[in-house]
Amino acid sequence: DKFVHPRASRQGVLDGRLVAYEVKRGKRRTIGFGVGSDGLTVSVPSGLRLSDIDRAVQAKSSWILKKLADTRERHRQTEAARIDWKEGARFSFLGQPVQVVLAPGQGQAALNGGSADAVRQLRLPLPANAPPEKIEQAVRAWLMLQARQIFTARLDFFAPQLGVQWRSLGLSNARTRWGSASSSGAIRLNWRLVYFSPQVLDYVVVHELSHLRVMDHSARFWATVESVLPGHALLRRQLKMEVMPR
């Protein structure tokens, strides 16, 4: 098993595993380690000797190998969650599977079903030969509509419990950030949260509303979250493990 950066200029064996990494030299005083989708990048002062770089990498080997393994597994999960947009495609809505059905004669997108032993269907007013991008656009539009309705309801549910007032809701399209809040009462939530369970979604809603009372992540902030959402730490860990469908 090995980890090879596509722009690798140096390599070493860490705990029996070959790691080929990119070295970036620049105006800095310390050595920095970064692990991304391509692999390991080591940023070093411009005049640092190669032997010193090798020693620094070996000293950081445990951290490097863990980060590389975690990143590779994350990539595997992301690829497994990739959706092939066509008739019969499945995606998650509030943690439950939904199947795409193309229904040319239908007026608007509608979710049908819901019995315990049947997968719900999202019927889309699209022709049977609709291209994948049109199907994806239709599903996304429906999900964003659901997101605004669900988020509004949950904000209204939790805000009185926290003694705060939110002023506006914006839908975010960020790939890495789930939400934000400003002191003015403006809330932004990532529409993709509707893929996940209602409990995880509630955690993000409460997290952002709690910032209307405490803008930092101090102990007082986490106590505020805990006051209306006991056990939030488990939901926070679940959110970190979620894989965004592609």
mmCIF file of C-alpha atoms in Angstrom:
data_model
loop_
_atom_site.group_PDB
_atom_site.id
_atom_site.type_symbol
_atom_site.label_atom_id
_atom_site.label_comp_id
_atom_site.label_asym_id
_atom_site.label_seq_id
_atom_site.Cartn_x
_atom_site.Cartn_y
_atom_site.Cartn_z
ATOM 1 C CA ASP A 1 0.000 0.000 0.000
ATOM 2 C CA LYS A 2 1.411 3.379 -0.967
ATOM 3 C CA PHE A 3 0.460 7.031 -1.201
ATOM 4 C CA VAL A 4 1.826 8.922 -4.210
ATOM 5 C CA HIS A 5 1.257 12.632 -4.812
ATOM 6 C CA PRO A 6 0.943 13.410 -8.559
ATOM 7 C CA ARG A 7 3.534 16.190 -8.177
ATOM 8 C CA ALA A 8 5.815 14.268 -5.815
ATOM 9 C CA SER A 9 9.453 15.328 -5.707
ATOM 10 C CA ARG A 10 10.499 13.376 -2.611
ATOM 11 C CA GLN A 11 9.549 10.069 -1.043
ATOM 12 C CA GLY A 12 10.121 7.993 2.073
ATOM 13 C CA VAL A 13 8.987 4.811 3.782
ATOM 14 C CA LEU A 14 6.764 5.496 6.797
ATOM 15 C CA ASP A 15 5.943 2.473 8.941
ATOM 16 C CA GLY A 16 6.470 0.184 5.959
ATOM 17 C CA ARG A 17 4.441 2.312 3.521
ATOM 18 C CA LEU A 18 5.846 4.286 0.618
ATOM 19 C CA VAL A 19 4.806 7.935 0.759
ATOM 20 C CA ALA A 20 5.782 10.115 -2.197
ATOM 21 C CA TYR A 21 5.079 13.756 -1.444
ATOM 22 C CA GLU A 22 5.239 17.231 -2.885
ATOM 23 C CA VAL A 23 7.801 19.646 -1.449
ATOM 24 C CA LYS A 24 7.018 23.354 -1.612
ATOM 25 C CA ARG A 25 9.793 25.793 -0.755
ATOM 26 C CA GLY A 26 9.031 29.352 0.178
ATOM 27 C CA LYS A 27 9.515 32.257 2.552
ATOM 28 C CA ARG A 28 8.629 30.604 5.843
ATOM 29 C CA ARG A 29 10.410 29.689 9.063
ATOM 30 C CA THR A 30 8.735 26.422 9.946
ATOM 31 C CA ILE A 31 7.798 23.161 8.238
ATOM 32 C CA GLY A 32 4.118 22.705 7.404
ATOM 33 C CA PHE A 33 2.307 19.478 6.559
ATOM 34 C CA GLY A 34 -0.872 19.349 4.514
ATOM 35 C CA VAL A 35 -2.911 16.355 3.344
ATOM 36 C CA GLY A 36 -5.424 16.856 0.559
ATOM 37 C CA SER A 37 -7.073 14.840 -2.183
ATOM 38 C CA ASP A 38 -3.748 14.586 -4.054
ATOM 39 C CA GLY A 39 -1.772 13.409 -1.032
ATOM 40 C CA LEU A 40 0.902 14.872 1.243
ATOM 41 C CA THR A 41 2.403 18.324 0.673
ATOM 42 C CA VAL A 42 5.319 19.493 2.819
ATOM 43 C CA SER A 43 5.927 23.245 2.867
ATOM 44 C CA VAL A 44 9.453 24.182 3.987
ATOM 45 C CA PRO A 45 11.801 27.188 4.258
ATOM 46 C CA SER A 46 13.548 27.783 0.947
ATOM 47 C CA GLY A 47 17.029 26.790 2.170
ATOM 48 C CA LEU A 48 16.163 23.715 4.256
ATOM 49 C CA ARG A 49 18.309 20.640 3.577
ATOM 50 C CA LEU A 50 16.678 17.497 2.186
ATOM 51 C CA SER A 51 17.945 15.486 5.146
ATOM 52 C CA ASP A 52 16.112 17.838 7.514
ATOM 53 C CA ILE A 53 12.913 17.432 5.493
ATOM 54 C CA ASP A 54 13.267 13.641 5.664
ATOM 55 C CA ARG A 55 13.706 13.738 9.440
ATOM 56 C CA ALA A 56 10.680 16.007 9.879
ATOM 57 C CA VAL A 57 8.497 13.705 7.774
ATOM 58 C CA GLN A 58 9.623 10.646 9.745
ATOM 59 C CA ALA A 59 8.921 12.423 13.037
ATOM 60 C CA LYS A 60 5.387 13.237 11.843
ATOM 61 C CA SER A 61 4.810 9.792 10.308
ATOM 62 C CA SER A 62 1.915 8.665 12.537
ATOM 63 C CA TRP A 63 -0.091 11.818 11.868
ATOM 64 C CA ILE A 64 0.706 11.719 8.132
ATOM 65 C CA LEU A 65 -0.355 8.088 7.686
ATOM 66 C CA LYS A 66 -3.607 8.629 9.599
ATOM 67 C CA LYS A 67 -4.514 11.702 7.560
ATOM 68 C CA LEU A 68 -3.651 9.972 4.274
ATOM 69 C CA ALA A 69 -5.750 6.917 5.194
ATOM 70 C CA ASP A 70 -8.680 9.074 6.340
ATOM 71 C CA THR A 71 -8.562 11.127 3.137
ATOM 72 C CA ARG A 72 -8.448 8.018 0.952
ATOM 73 C CA GLU A 73 -11.426 6.474 2.784
ATOM 74 C CA ARG A 74 -13.353 9.730 2.491
ATOM 75 C CA HIS A 75 -12.719 9.741 -1.248
ATOM 76 C CA ARG A 76 -13.909 6.119 -1.505
ATOM 77 C CA GLN A 77 -17.115 6.954 0.350
ATOM 78 C CA THR A 78 -17.701 10.027 -1.811
ATOM 79 C CA GLU A 79 -17.328 8.011 -4.992
ATOM 80 C CA ALA A 80 -19.677 5.344 -3.630
ATOM 81 C CA ALA A 81 -22.263 8.085 -2.953
ATOM 82 C CA ARG A 82 -22.080 9.441 -6.497
ATOM 83 C CA ILE A 83 -25.547 9.463 -8.062
ATOM 84 C CA ASP A 84 -26.169 8.400 -11.647
ATOM 85 C CA TRP A 85 -29.060 10.706 -12.534
ATOM 86 C CA LYS A 86 -31.575 8.664 -14.525
ATOM 87 C CA GLU A 87 -34.935 6.901 -14.144
ATOM 88 C CA GLY A 88 -34.792 4.859 -10.941
ATOM 89 C CA ALA A 89 -31.864 6.800 -9.424
ATOM 90 C CA ARG A 90 -31.905 6.932 -5.634
ATOM 91 C CA PHE A 91 -30.895 9.701 -3.270
ATOM 92 C CA SER A 92 -31.374 10.390 0.411
ATOM 93 C CA PHE A 93 -33.982 12.808 1.752
ATOM 94 C CA LEU A 94 -34.066 13.345 5.518
ATOM 95 C CA GLY A 95 -32.012 10.180 5.884
ATOM 96 C CA GLN A 96 -34.418 7.974 3.916
ATOM 97 C CA PRO A 97 -34.090 6.694 0.327
ATOM 98 C CA VAL A 98 -36.117 8.295 -2.454
ATOM 99 C CA GLN A 99 -36.349 6.960 -6.017
ATOM 100 C CA VAL A 100 -36.578 9.151 -9.115
ATOM 101 C CA VAL A 101 -39.533 8.455 -11.417
ATOM 102 C CA LEU A 102 -39.995 10.356 -14.688
ATOM 103 C CA ALA A 103 -43.654 11.300 -15.170
ATOM 104 C CA PRO A 104 -44.072 13.402 -18.357
ATOM 105 C CA GLY A 105 -47.764 14.178 -17.804
ATOM 106 C CA GLN A 106 -47.333 15.461 -14.260
ATOM 107 C CA GLY A 107 -47.673 19.155 -13.488
ATOM 108 C CA GLN A 108 -44.952 19.497 -10.858
ATOM 109 C CA ALA A 109 -42.506 17.433 -8.844
ATOM 110 C CA ALA A 110 -44.222 15.439 -6.105
ATOM 111 C CA LEU A 111 -43.127 12.960 -3.455
ATOM 112 C CA ASN A 112 -45.310 9.849 -3.272
ATOM 113 C CA GLY A 113 -45.410 6.863 -0.972
ATOM 114 C CA GLY A 114 -44.032 6.540 2.500
ATOM 115 C CA SER A 115 -45.163 3.133 3.727
ATOM 116 C CA ALA A 116 -42.690 1.236 5.885
ATOM 117 C CA ASP A 117 -41.922 -1.394 3.233
ATOM 118 C CA ALA A 118 -41.731 0.792 0.114
ATOM 119 C CA VAL A 119 -39.206 3.358 -1.060
ATOM 120 C CA ARG A 120 -40.799 6.743 -1.641
ATOM 121 C CA GLN A 121 -40.832 8.100 -5.190
ATOM 122 C CA LEU A 122 -40.110 11.607 -6.410
ATOM 123 C CA ARG A 123 -42.161 11.955 -9.575
ATOM 124 C CA LEU A 124 -40.673 14.559 -11.915
ATOM 125 C CA PRO A 125 -42.522 16.197 -14.839
ATOM 126 C CA LEU A 126 -39.792 15.232 -17.322
ATOM 127 C CA PRO A 127 -39.821 13.129 -20.521
ATOM 128 C CA ALA A 128 -38.519 9.563 -20.416
ATOM 129 C CA ASN A 129 -35.430 10.585 -22.427
ATOM 130 C CA ALA A 130 -34.508 13.534 -20.182
ATOM 131 C CA PRO A 131 -30.706 13.985 -19.969
ATOM 132 C CA PRO A 132 -28.976 13.447 -16.599
ATOM 133 C CA GLU A 133 -28.297 17.157 -16.075
ATOM 134 C CA LYS A 134 -32.017 17.981 -16.413
ATOM 135 C CA ILE A 135 -32.941 15.280 -13.904
ATOM 136 C CA GLU A 136 -30.301 16.525 -11.466
ATOM 137 C CA GLN A 137 -31.512 20.114 -11.848
ATOM 138 C CA ALA A 138 -35.112 19.072 -11.191
ATOM 139 C CA VAL A 139 -34.185 17.089 -8.089
ATOM 140 C CA ARG A 140 -32.020 19.928 -6.789
ATOM 141 C CA ALA A 141 -34.800 22.476 -7.307
ATOM 142 C CA TRP A 142 -37.222 20.248 -5.401
ATOM 143 C CA LEU A 143 -34.714 19.661 -2.584
ATOM 144 C CA MET A 144 -34.019 23.388 -2.235
ATOM 145 C CA LEU A 145 -37.748 24.096 -2.001
ATOM 146 C CA GLN A 146 -38.076 21.456 0.733
ATOM 147 C CA ALA A 147 -34.989 22.838 2.475
ATOM 148 C CA ARG A 148 -36.421 26.341 2.785
ATOM 149 C CA GLN A 149 -39.707 25.037 4.198
ATOM 150 C CA ILE A 150 -38.059 22.610 6.627
ATOM 151 C CA PHE A 151 -35.399 25.055 7.799
ATOM 152 C CA THR A 152 -38.001 27.766 8.409
ATOM 153 C CA ALA A 153 -40.115 25.395 10.492
ATOM 154 C CA ARG A 154 -37.150 24.220 12.587
ATOM 155 C CA LEU A 155 -35.819 27.756 13.116
ATOM 156 C CA ASP A 156 -39.270 28.811 14.318
ATOM 157 C CA PHE A 157 -39.408 25.762 16.600
ATOM 158 C CA PHE A 158 -36.039 26.271 18.320
ATOM 159 C CA ALA A 159 -35.688 30.075 18.370
ATOM 160 C CA PRO A 160 -38.233 30.633 21.206
ATOM 161 C CA GLN A 161 -36.560 27.881 23.266
ATOM 162 C CA LEU A 162 -33.244 29.747 22.961
ATOM 163 C CA GLY A 163 -34.810 33.162 23.503
ATOM 164 C CA VAL A 164 -33.548 34.515 20.166
ATOM 165 C CA GLN A 165 -35.091 35.920 16.985
ATOM 166 C CA TRP A 166 -33.837 35.143 13.522
ATOM 167 C CA ARG A 167 -34.447 37.746 10.801
ATOM 168 C CA SER A 168 -33.708 36.090 7.471
ATOM 169 C CA LEU A 169 -32.834 32.711 5.975
ATOM 170 C CA GLY A 170 -30.452 32.181 3.077
ATOM 171 C CA LEU A 171 -29.638 28.862 1.423
ATOM 172 C CA SER A 172 -25.951 28.108 1.087
ATOM 173 C CA ASN A 173 -24.352 26.051 -1.682
ATOM 174 C CA ALA A 174 -20.997 25.586 0.076
ATOM 175 C CA ARG A 175 -19.205 22.238 -0.217
ATOM 176 C CA THR A 176 -17.641 22.303 3.246
ATOM 177 C CA ARG A 177 -19.624 24.656 5.503
ATOM 178 C CA TRP A 178 -23.030 23.744 6.906
ATOM 179 C CA GLY A 179 -24.215 27.075 8.189
ATOM 180 C CA SER A 180 -23.488 30.550 9.504
ATOM 181 C CA ALA A 181 -25.158 33.233 11.603
ATOM 182 C CA SER A 182 -24.658 36.971 11.934
ATOM 183 C CA SER A 183 -25.414 39.185 14.915
ATOM 184 C CA SER A 184 -28.143 40.848 12.800
ATOM 185 C CA GLY A 185 -30.152 37.608 12.933
ATOM 186 C CA ALA A 186 -29.362 36.489 9.394
ATOM 187 C CA ILE A 187 -29.038 32.707 9.148
ATOM 188 C CA ARG A 188 -27.506 30.764 6.249
ATOM 189 C CA LEU A 189 -27.946 26.991 6.032
ATOM 190 C CA ASN A 190 -26.594 24.567 3.461
ATOM 191 C CA TRP A 191 -29.528 23.199 1.447
ATOM 192 C CA ARG A 192 -27.773 19.800 1.248
ATOM 193 C CA LEU A 193 -28.575 19.238 4.936
ATOM 194 C CA VAL A 194 -31.915 17.808 3.767
ATOM 195 C CA TYR A 195 -30.016 14.722 2.615
ATOM 196 C CA PHE A 196 -29.354 13.854 6.263
ATOM 197 C CA SER A 197 -31.486 12.737 9.208
ATOM 198 C CA PRO A 198 -33.810 15.273 10.900
ATOM 199 C CA GLN A 199 -31.729 14.961 14.088
ATOM 200 C CA VAL A 200 -28.505 15.984 12.350
ATOM 201 C CA LEU A 201 -30.323 18.819 10.573
ATOM 202 C CA ASP A 202 -31.680 20.034 13.935
ATOM 203 C CA TYR A 203 -28.152 20.109 15.345
ATOM 204 C CA VAL A 204 -27.016 22.570 12.662
ATOM 205 C CA VAL A 205 -30.125 24.720 13.135
ATOM 206 C CA VAL A 206 -29.598 24.888 16.909
ATOM 207 C CA HIS A 207 -25.872 25.514 16.426
ATOM 208 C CA GLU A 208 -26.496 28.575 14.278
ATOM 209 C CA LEU A 209 -29.332 29.915 16.429
ATOM 210 C CA SER A 210 -27.105 29.567 19.498
ATOM 211 C CA HIS A 211 -24.658 31.932 17.819
ATOM 212 C CA LEU A 212 -27.304 34.643 18.092
ATOM 213 C CA ARG A 213 -26.664 34.450 21.850
ATOM 214 C CA VAL A 214 -22.961 33.565 21.858
ATOM 215 C CA MET A 215 -20.934 34.361 18.719
ATOM 216 C CA ASP A 216 -17.883 32.277 19.617
ATOM 217 C CA HIS A 217 -17.400 28.580 20.415
ATOM 218 C CA SER A 218 -16.747 29.047 24.107
ATOM 219 C CA ALA A 219 -18.009 26.769 26.885
ATOM 220 C CA ARG A 220 -21.010 29.101 27.229
ATOM 221 C CA PHE A 221 -21.873 28.536 23.570
ATOM 222 C CA TRP A 222 -21.821 24.749 23.881
ATOM 223 C CA ALA A 223 -23.885 24.977 27.064
ATOM 224 C CA THR A 224 -26.438 26.991 25.094
ATOM 225 C CA VAL A 225 -26.628 24.263 22.438
ATOM 226 C CA GLU A 226 -26.903 21.596 25.145
ATOM 227 C CA SER A 227 -29.764 23.454 26.837
ATOM 228 C CA VAL A 228 -32.171 22.629 23.999
ATOM 229 C CA LEU A 229 -30.398 19.701 22.344
ATOM 230 C CA PRO A 230 -29.016 17.295 24.955
ATOM 231 C CA GLY A 231 -26.529 14.851 23.471
ATOM 232 C CA HIS A 232 -25.588 17.234 20.668
ATOM 233 C CA ALA A 233 -21.986 15.944 20.696
ATOM 234 C CA LEU A 234 -23.108 12.655 19.134
ATOM 235 C CA LEU A 235 -24.992 14.506 16.400
ATOM 236 C CA ARG A 236 -21.955 16.675 15.767
ATOM 237 C CA ARG A 237 -19.838 13.548 15.253
ATOM 238 C CA GLN A 238 -22.478 12.089 12.935
ATOM 239 C CA LEU A 239 -22.408 15.249 10.837
ATOM 240 C CA LYS A 240 -18.640 14.993 10.452
ATOM 241 C CA MET A 241 -19.043 11.431 9.170
ATOM 242 C CA GLU A 242 -21.729 12.261 6.621
ATOM 243 C CA VAL A 243 -20.759 11.988 2.960
ATOM 244 C CA MET A 244 -22.177 14.552 0.550
ATOM 245 C CA PRO A 245 -23.836 12.842 -2.457
ATOM 246 C CA ARG A 246 -22.421 13.912 -5.805
#
